Amino acid sequence: MSASSRKRIVLLGATGSIGENTLRVIATHPDKLELVGIAAHSNHARLAEIARAHPGVRHVAVFDHAAFAAAKSAHAFPADVALHGGLAGLNFLAQLPEADTVLVAVVGTAGLEPALAALAAGKNLALASKEILVLAGKFVMAAARASGAKLLPVDSEHNAVFQCIQGHPSADVSRIVLTASGGAFRDWPVEKLAHVTVADALKHPNWSMGPKITVDSATLANKGLELIEAQCLFGLRADQCHAVLHPQSIVHALVEFTDGAMLAQLCPPSMTFPIQHALLHPARAPGVDAPLDLTKLLSLEFRPVDEARFPMLRLAREVMHAGGSAPAAYNAANEIAVAAFLAGHIPFLAIPQVVDKTLQTLTSFEPADLAAVLAVDAEARRVATSSLPTFRV
Ligand code: NAD
Ligand code: MG
């Protein structure tokens, strides 16, 4: 591939865990990939380092206004880099004329507008931010269909399903099974969960990730969000989407076909595999990390998830069946509850209670447009926030 046919990448959320892994993938394939734009919430010093390491970067967006002002006065960026601020800055990067693929790895739902902007501009959208599909999946999928833009899942389980399902008519798929490591507390006695600290919840057995998703892995809200994400991405019914505990995180998902055959995708638990797959798609190339070594002892275990231990999974199943606005409320209430837990305001076991209370308070309906979904998001945040004092430590 010549330098001119390199895929040009915009990376939103460049300073996070997915962002850093994406930079490793891009640095491994200088002949195939070129970074042209980067954005983050506020860490402009790190953005400047990235811009210096990747000379193709011409546009940088800093979401936070104070950090944007500080970035401008710091003069740390190469002279040919244009600085952009706020959500408008992210939206501008998402539609850069020279970009081929926009990778959205902004934590939470702040990446929704940029993701829709990228699709509207016909860019390939490599999507890591699962919260976006949970909040507004119907509208994101419609935007992709309308422009014909490719939506490439980066979340490892969905990337795995995407790989296994290729070339198979949807009528032949009977169900999909996402694997869950079980997070930090998989093997803790249930009685001890009442005393979990923030430090305990941030110790993930297999994956190194940002704080919000690490807590979501400990409650299994992450798997709940992923089941909703899968239902939306692959157009499945709620009863076709399943989760199974798989402590090794080697098999990322399985697809079962109507004849009972299953296809699985296997690779070590490193996000460089799905990120590279999404960025190079449909091409393949040697990766950043070594593949599995089958000459070493490798055992794969699967066991059912105990929904009594993980109420966030039961609640996810309920919202998948309810449909409409329920997934948006689940996601918003979870974000509020996780932030309150990380700030030391509520105990670990209160996270599902805040979400349950919010879901019980709000009546589910079919949102007619994006504005209606955003209103549900805001209302669920308000209800969840007002319930926090009931659960204070
Ligand atoms: P992280 O906390 O490590 O990084 C978040 C990134 O988002 C940072 O670069 C931050 O600056 C940026 N950001 C936050 N708010 C922003 C805003 N308003 N505008 C611009 N940038 C903003 O998070 P992460 O672990 O990298 O996860 C990112 C997303 O990817 C999440 O949605 C997560 O669910 C999803 N995901 C992560 C992993 C993983 O292994 N880390 C795996 C699958 C999916
Ligand atoms: Mg995942």
Coordinates of C-alpha atoms and ligand atoms in Angstrom, one line a residue:
M1 CA 0.0 0.0 0.0
S2 CA 1.5 3.4 -0.9
A3 CA 1.6 6.3 1.6
S4 CA -1.2 8.0 -0.3
S5 CA -3.6 5.1 0.1
R6 CA -3.1 5.0 3.9
K7 CA -6.4 5.1 5.9
R8 CA -6.6 8.5 7.6
I9 CA -7.8 8.2 11.2
V10 CA -9.5 10.6 13.6
L11 CA -9.3 9.5 17.2
L12 CA -11.8 10.9 19.7
G13 CA -10.8 10.0 23.3
A14 CA -7.1 9.8 22.4
T15 CA -5.7 10.0 26.0
G16 CA -7.8 7.1 27.4
S17 CA -7.2 3.4 27.5
I18 CA -8.7 2.7 24.1
G19 CA -7.0 5.8 22.8
E20 CA -3.6 4.6 23.9
N21 CA -4.1 1.2 22.4
T22 CA -5.2 2.7 19.2
L23 CA -2.0 4.8 19.1
R24 CA 0.0 1.5 19.4
V25 CA -2.0 0.0 16.5
I26 CA -1.4 3.1 14.3
A27 CA 2.3 3.2 15.2
T28 CA 2.7 -0.5 14.2
H29 CA 1.2 0.2 10.7
P30 CA 2.8 3.4 9.4
D31 CA 2.3 2.1 5.9
K32 CA -1.4 1.5 6.3
L33 CA -2.7 4.0 8.8
E34 CA -2.2 7.7 9.5
L35 CA -3.5 9.7 12.4
V36 CA -4.8 13.0 11.3
G37 CA -7.0 14.3 14.2
I38 CA -7.2 13.7 17.9
A39 CA -9.5 14.9 20.8
A40 CA -9.8 14.5 24.5
H41 CA -11.6 16.0 27.4
S42 CA -8.8 18.1 28.9
N43 CA -5.3 16.6 28.9
H44 CA -3.8 18.9 26.3
A45 CA -0.2 18.1 27.4
R46 CA -0.7 14.5 26.4
L47 CA -2.5 15.6 23.2
A48 CA 0.6 17.7 22.3
E49 CA 2.9 14.7 22.8
I50 CA 0.7 12.6 20.5
A51 CA 0.6 15.4 17.9
R52 CA 4.4 15.6 18.0
A53 CA 4.8 11.8 17.7
H54 CA 2.3 11.7 14.7
P55 CA 3.2 14.3 12.2
G56 CA 0.0 13.7 10.2
V57 CA -2.0 15.3 13.0
R58 CA -3.3 18.7 11.8
H59 CA -6.4 19.1 14.0
V60 CA -6.7 18.7 17.8
A61 CA -9.9 19.2 19.8
V62 CA -10.0 19.8 23.6
F63 CA -13.5 19.5 25.0
D64 CA -13.1 21.4 28.2
H65 CA -13.2 25.2 27.7
A66 CA -10.6 26.1 30.4
A67 CA -8.3 23.3 29.2
F68 CA -8.8 24.6 25.6
A69 CA -7.7 28.1 26.6
A70 CA -4.7 26.7 28.5
A71 CA -3.8 24.6 25.4
K72 CA -3.8 27.7 23.3
S73 CA -1.5 29.7 25.6
A74 CA 0.8 26.8 26.2
H75 CA 2.1 26.8 22.6
A76 CA 3.1 23.1 23.0
F77 CA 1.6 22.0 19.6
P78 CA 3.5 21.9 16.3
A79 CA 2.8 25.1 14.3
D80 CA 0.8 23.4 11.6
V81 CA -1.8 22.0 14.1
A82 CA -5.2 23.8 14.4
L83 CA -6.8 23.7 17.9
H84 CA -10.5 23.4 18.3
G85 CA -12.6 23.6 21.5
G86 CA -15.8 22.1 22.9
L87 CA -18.3 19.8 21.4
A88 CA -18.2 21.9 18.2
G89 CA -14.5 21.0 18.0
L90 CA -15.2 17.3 18.3
N91 CA -18.0 17.5 15.6
F92 CA -15.5 19.4 13.3
L93 CA -13.0 16.6 13.7
A94 CA -15.6 13.9 13.1
Q95 CA -16.3 15.4 9.7
L96 CA -12.7 16.3 8.6
P97 CA -12.8 16.0 4.8
E98 CA -9.4 14.1 4.7
A99 CA -10.5 11.5 7.3
D100 CA -11.6 8.0 6.3
T101 CA -12.4 6.5 9.7
V102 CA -13.4 8.1 13.0
L103 CA -12.8 6.1 16.1
V104 CA -15.0 7.2 18.9
A105 CA -13.6 6.2 22.3
V106 CA -15.0 8.9 24.5
V107 CA -16.2 7.6 27.8
G108 CA -20.0 7.9 28.3
T109 CA -22.3 9.5 25.8
A110 CA -20.5 12.7 25.0
G111 CA -19.4 11.1 21.7
L112 CA -23.0 10.7 20.4
E113 CA -23.1 13.9 18.4
P114 CA -19.6 13.4 16.9
A115 CA -20.5 9.8 16.0
L116 CA -23.7 10.9 14.2
A117 CA -21.7 13.7 12.5
A118 CA -19.1 11.2 11.3
L119 CA -21.9 8.9 9.9
A120 CA -23.7 11.8 8.2
A121 CA -20.4 12.7 6.5
G122 CA -20.1 9.1 5.2
K123 CA -17.0 8.3 7.4
N124 CA -16.4 4.7 8.6
L125 CA -17.3 4.8 12.3
A126 CA -15.2 2.6 14.5
L127 CA -17.2 2.6 17.7
A128 CA -15.8 1.8 21.2
S129 CA -18.2 3.9 23.2
K130 CA -21.0 1.4 23.9
E131 CA -23.0 3.9 25.9
I132 CA -23.8 5.7 22.6
L133 CA -25.6 2.7 21.2
V134 CA -27.4 2.0 24.4
L135 CA -28.6 5.6 24.6
A136 CA -29.5 6.1 20.9
G137 CA -28.9 2.9 19.0
K138 CA -32.0 3.2 16.8
F139 CA -30.9 6.7 15.6
V140 CA -27.2 5.7 15.1
M141 CA -28.1 2.6 13.1
A142 CA -30.5 4.7 11.0
A143 CA -27.8 7.3 10.3
A144 CA -25.4 4.6 9.2
R145 CA -28.1 3.1 6.9
A146 CA -29.0 6.5 5.5
S147 CA -25.4 7.4 4.5
G148 CA -24.2 3.9 3.7
A149 CA -21.3 4.5 6.1
K150 CA -19.7 1.4 7.7
L151 CA -20.2 0.9 11.5
L152 CA -17.3 -1.2 12.8
P153 CA -17.6 -2.4 16.4
V154 CA -14.5 -2.0 18.6
D155 CA -15.9 -3.4 21.8
S156 CA -14.1 -6.8 21.9
E157 CA -17.2 -9.0 22.2
H158 CA -19.1 -7.2 19.3
N159 CA -16.0 -7.1 17.2
A160 CA -15.9 -10.9 17.8
V161 CA -19.6 -11.4 16.8
F162 CA -19.0 -9.2 13.7
Q163 CA -16.1 -11.4 12.6
C164 CA -18.1 -14.7 13.2
I165 CA -21.3 -13.5 11.6
Q166 CA -19.7 -12.2 8.3
G167 CA -21.1 -13.8 5.3
H168 CA -24.0 -15.5 7.1
P169 CA -27.6 -14.5 6.5
S170 CA -29.2 -13.2 9.7
A171 CA -32.0 -15.9 9.4
D172 CA -29.3 -18.5 10.1
V173 CA -28.2 -17.0 13.4
S174 CA -30.1 -18.5 16.3
R175 CA -28.3 -16.6 19.1
I176 CA -25.1 -14.9 20.2
V177 CA -23.2 -15.4 23.4
L178 CA -21.0 -12.7 24.8
T179 CA -18.4 -13.8 27.4
A180 CA -17.8 -12.0 30.7
S181 CA -14.7 -12.4 32.8
G182 CA -16.9 -11.8 35.9
G183 CA -14.8 -8.7 36.9
A184 CA -13.0 -8.1 40.2
F185 CA -15.6 -9.8 42.4
R186 CA -16.4 -13.0 40.5
D187 CA -15.1 -15.2 43.2
W188 CA -15.8 -13.0 46.3
P189 CA -18.3 -14.3 48.8
V190 CA -21.6 -12.4 48.3
E191 CA -21.5 -11.2 52.0
K192 CA -18.2 -9.3 51.4
L193 CA -19.6 -7.3 48.5
A194 CA -21.2 -4.8 51.0
H195 CA -17.7 -3.7 52.0
V196 CA -16.1 -3.3 48.6
T197 CA -13.8 -0.2 48.3
V198 CA -13.1 1.8 45.1
A199 CA -9.6 0.4 45.0
D200 CA -11.1 -3.2 45.1
A201 CA -13.4 -2.4 42.2
L202 CA -10.7 -1.0 40.1
K203 CA -8.6 -4.2 40.1
H204 CA -9.7 -6.1 37.0
P205 CA -8.4 -9.6 36.7
N206 CA -7.7 -9.6 32.9
W207 CA -8.2 -6.2 31.3
S208 CA -6.6 -2.8 31.9
M209 CA -9.2 -0.2 31.2
G210 CA -10.6 3.2 32.3
P211 CA -12.2 3.5 35.8
K212 CA -15.9 3.7 34.7
I213 CA -15.8 0.6 32.5
T214 CA -13.7 -1.3 35.2
V215 CA -16.5 -0.6 37.8
D216 CA -19.1 -1.6 35.2
S217 CA -17.2 -4.9 34.8
A218 CA -17.3 -5.5 38.5
T219 CA -21.1 -5.0 38.6
L220 CA -21.6 -6.7 35.2
A221 CA -23.4 -3.5 34.0
N222 CA -20.7 -3.7 31.3
K223 CA -22.1 -7.0 30.1
G224 CA -25.7 -5.6 30.5
L225 CA -24.7 -2.6 28.3
E226 CA -23.0 -4.9 25.8
L227 CA -26.1 -7.1 25.5
I228 CA -28.2 -4.0 24.6
E229 CA -25.4 -2.9 22.3
A230 CA -25.4 -6.3 20.5
Q231 CA -29.1 -6.4 20.2
C232 CA -29.0 -3.0 18.4
L233 CA -25.8 -3.6 16.3
F234 CA -26.9 -7.0 14.9
G235 CA -30.7 -6.4 14.8
L236 CA -31.5 -9.3 17.2
R237 CA -34.4 -10.0 19.6
A238 CA -33.7 -9.8 23.4
D239 CA -34.0 -13.6 23.7
Q240 CA -31.2 -14.1 21.1
C241 CA -28.6 -12.2 23.2
H242 CA -26.9 -14.2 26.0
A243 CA -23.9 -13.8 28.4
V244 CA -21.7 -16.6 29.9
L245 CA -18.9 -16.4 32.4
H246 CA -15.5 -17.2 30.9
P247 CA -12.8 -16.3 33.4
Q248 CA -9.9 -16.5 30.9
S249 CA -11.2 -13.7 28.5
I250 CA -9.8 -15.7 25.5
V251 CA -13.1 -16.4 23.7
H252 CA -14.7 -13.0 23.2
A253 CA -18.1 -14.1 21.8
L254 CA -19.8 -17.1 20.1
V255 CA -22.4 -17.2 17.4
E256 CA -24.8 -20.1 17.4
F257 CA -26.4 -21.0 14.1
T258 CA -29.8 -22.7 13.5
D259 CA -28.1 -26.0 12.9
G260 CA -26.5 -25.9 16.4
A261 CA -23.0 -25.1 15.1
M262 CA -21.1 -22.4 17.0
L263 CA -18.4 -20.1 15.7
A264 CA -16.2 -18.4 18.2
Q265 CA -13.5 -15.7 18.0
L266 CA -10.3 -16.2 20.2
C267 CA -7.4 -13.9 20.9
P268 CA -5.5 -12.7 24.0
P269 CA -7.3 -10.1 26.2
S270 CA -5.8 -7.0 24.5
M271 CA -7.9 -4.3 22.8
T272 CA -5.2 -4.0 20.1
F273 CA -6.8 -7.0 18.4
P274 CA -10.4 -5.6 17.9
I275 CA -9.0 -2.0 17.3
Q276 CA -6.7 -3.2 14.5
H277 CA -9.5 -5.3 13.0
A278 CA -11.8 -2.3 12.9
L279 CA -9.2 0.1 11.5
L280 CA -7.8 -2.2 8.8
H281 CA -11.2 -3.8 7.9
P282 CA -11.5 -5.7 5.6
A283 CA -7.7 -6.2 5.4
R284 CA -5.6 -8.1 8.0
A285 CA -2.0 -7.8 9.0
P286 CA 0.3 -9.0 11.8
G287 CA -0.8 -7.4 15.0
V288 CA 0.8 -5.4 17.9
D289 CA 0.6 -8.2 20.5
A290 CA 1.6 -11.8 20.1
P291 CA -1.3 -14.2 19.2
L292 CA -2.3 -17.1 21.5
D293 CA 0.4 -19.7 22.0
L294 CA -1.4 -23.1 21.8
T295 CA 1.8 -25.0 22.8
K296 CA 1.3 -23.6 26.3
L297 CA -1.3 -24.9 28.6
L298 CA -4.6 -23.2 27.8
S299 CA -7.9 -24.1 29.4
L300 CA -11.2 -22.5 28.5
E301 CA -14.0 -22.6 31.1
F302 CA -17.6 -21.4 30.7
R303 CA -20.2 -21.2 33.4
P304 CA -23.6 -19.6 33.7
V305 CA -23.8 -16.1 35.2
D306 CA -25.4 -15.9 38.6
E307 CA -28.0 -13.0 38.2
A308 CA -28.6 -12.9 42.0
R309 CA -24.9 -11.9 42.4
F310 CA -25.1 -9.5 39.5
P311 CA -28.5 -7.6 39.5
M312 CA -27.3 -5.2 36.8
L313 CA -27.5 -8.1 34.4
R314 CA -31.1 -9.0 35.4
L315 CA -32.0 -5.3 35.0
A316 CA -30.4 -5.2 31.6
R317 CA -32.5 -8.1 30.5
E318 CA -35.6 -6.3 31.8
V319 CA -34.8 -3.2 29.8
M320 CA -34.1 -5.2 26.7
H321 CA -37.5 -6.7 26.9
A322 CA -39.1 -3.3 27.7
G323 CA -37.2 -1.6 24.8
G324 CA -38.0 2.0 23.9
S325 CA -36.6 4.5 26.4
A326 CA -35.7 1.9 29.1
P327 CA -32.1 1.3 27.9
A328 CA -31.3 5.0 27.9
A329 CA -32.6 5.3 31.5
Y330 CA -30.5 2.2 32.5
N331 CA -27.4 3.8 31.0
A332 CA -27.9 7.3 32.5
A333 CA -28.7 6.0 36.0
N334 CA -25.7 3.7 35.9
E335 CA -23.4 6.6 35.0
I336 CA -24.7 8.6 37.9
A337 CA -24.4 5.7 40.3
V338 CA -20.9 4.7 39.2
A339 CA -19.7 8.3 39.5
A340 CA -21.1 8.5 43.0
F341 CA -19.5 5.2 44.0
L342 CA -16.1 6.4 42.6
A343 CA -16.4 9.6 44.5
G344 CA -17.0 7.6 47.7
H345 CA -20.6 8.8 48.1
I346 CA -22.5 5.5 47.8
P347 CA -21.5 1.9 48.5
F348 CA -20.9 -0.6 45.8
L349 CA -24.1 -2.5 46.3
A350 CA -26.1 0.7 45.9
I351 CA -25.2 0.9 42.2
P352 CA -27.9 -1.5 41.0
Q353 CA -30.3 -0.1 43.6
V354 CA -30.0 3.4 42.1
V355 CA -30.6 2.0 38.7
D356 CA -33.6 -0.1 39.8
K357 CA -35.2 2.8 41.5
T358 CA -34.7 5.0 38.5
L359 CA -36.2 2.4 36.1
Q360 CA -39.2 2.0 38.5
T361 CA -39.8 5.8 38.6
L362 CA -39.7 6.4 34.9
T363 CA -42.3 4.9 32.5
S364 CA -40.9 3.5 29.3
F365 CA -42.1 4.8 25.9
E366 CA -40.9 4.7 22.3
P367 CA -38.9 7.9 21.7
A368 CA -39.8 9.5 18.4
D369 CA -36.6 11.4 17.9
L370 CA -33.2 12.1 19.3
A371 CA -34.4 15.0 21.3
A372 CA -36.8 12.6 23.1
V373 CA -34.0 10.2 23.9
L374 CA -31.8 13.1 25.3
A375 CA -34.8 14.2 27.4
V376 CA -35.0 10.6 28.9
D377 CA -31.3 10.7 29.5
A378 CA -31.5 14.0 31.4
E379 CA -34.6 12.9 33.4
A380 CA -33.0 9.6 34.4
R381 CA -29.9 11.4 35.6
R382 CA -32.1 13.8 37.6
V383 CA -34.1 10.9 39.2
A384 CA -30.9 8.9 39.9
T385 CA -29.1 11.9 41.4
S386 CA -32.0 12.7 43.7
S387 CA -32.1 9.1 44.9
L388 CA -28.4 9.2 45.9
P389 CA -28.9 10.6 49.5
T390 CA -31.0 7.5 50.3
F391 CA -28.0 5.3 49.7
R392 CA -25.2 7.4 51.2
V393 CA -22.4 5.6 53.0
Ligands
NAD1 P1 -10.9 6.2 29.6 O1 -11.6 6.8 30.8 O2 -9.6 5.6 29.8 O3 -10.7 7.4 28.5 C1 -11.8 8.2 28.1 C2 -11.3 9.1 27.0 O4 -12.5 9.9 26.7 C3 -10.2 10.1 27.4 O5 -9.3 10.3 26.3 C4 -10.9 11.4 27.8 O6 -10.2 12.5 27.6 C5 -12.0 11.3 26.7 N1 -13.2 12.1 27.0 C6 -14.0 12.1 28.1 N2 -15.0 13.0 28.0 C7 -14.8 13.7 26.9 C8 -15.4 14.7 26.2 N3 -16.5 15.3 26.7 N4 -14.9 15.1 25.0 C9 -13.8 14.6 24.5 N5 -13.2 13.5 25.0 C10 -13.7 13.1 26.2 O7 -12.0 5.2 29.0 P2 -11.7 3.9 28.1 O8 -11.5 2.8 29.0 O9 -10.7 4.2 27.0 O10 -13.1 3.8 27.4 C11 -13.6 4.6 26.4 C12 -14.9 4.0 25.8 O11 -14.6 2.8 25.2 C13 -16.0 3.8 26.8 O12 -17.2 4.0 26.3 C14 -15.9 2.3 27.1 O13 -17.1 1.7 27.5 C15 -15.4 1.8 25.7 N6 -14.7 0.5 25.8 C16 -13.5 0.5 26.5 C17 -12.7 -0.7 26.6 C18 -11.4 -0.8 27.2 O14 -10.7 -1.8 27.2 N7 -10.9 0.3 27.9 C19 -13.2 -1.9 25.9 C20 -14.5 -1.8 25.3 C21 -15.2 -0.6 25.2
MG2 MG -16.4 -5.4 25.9

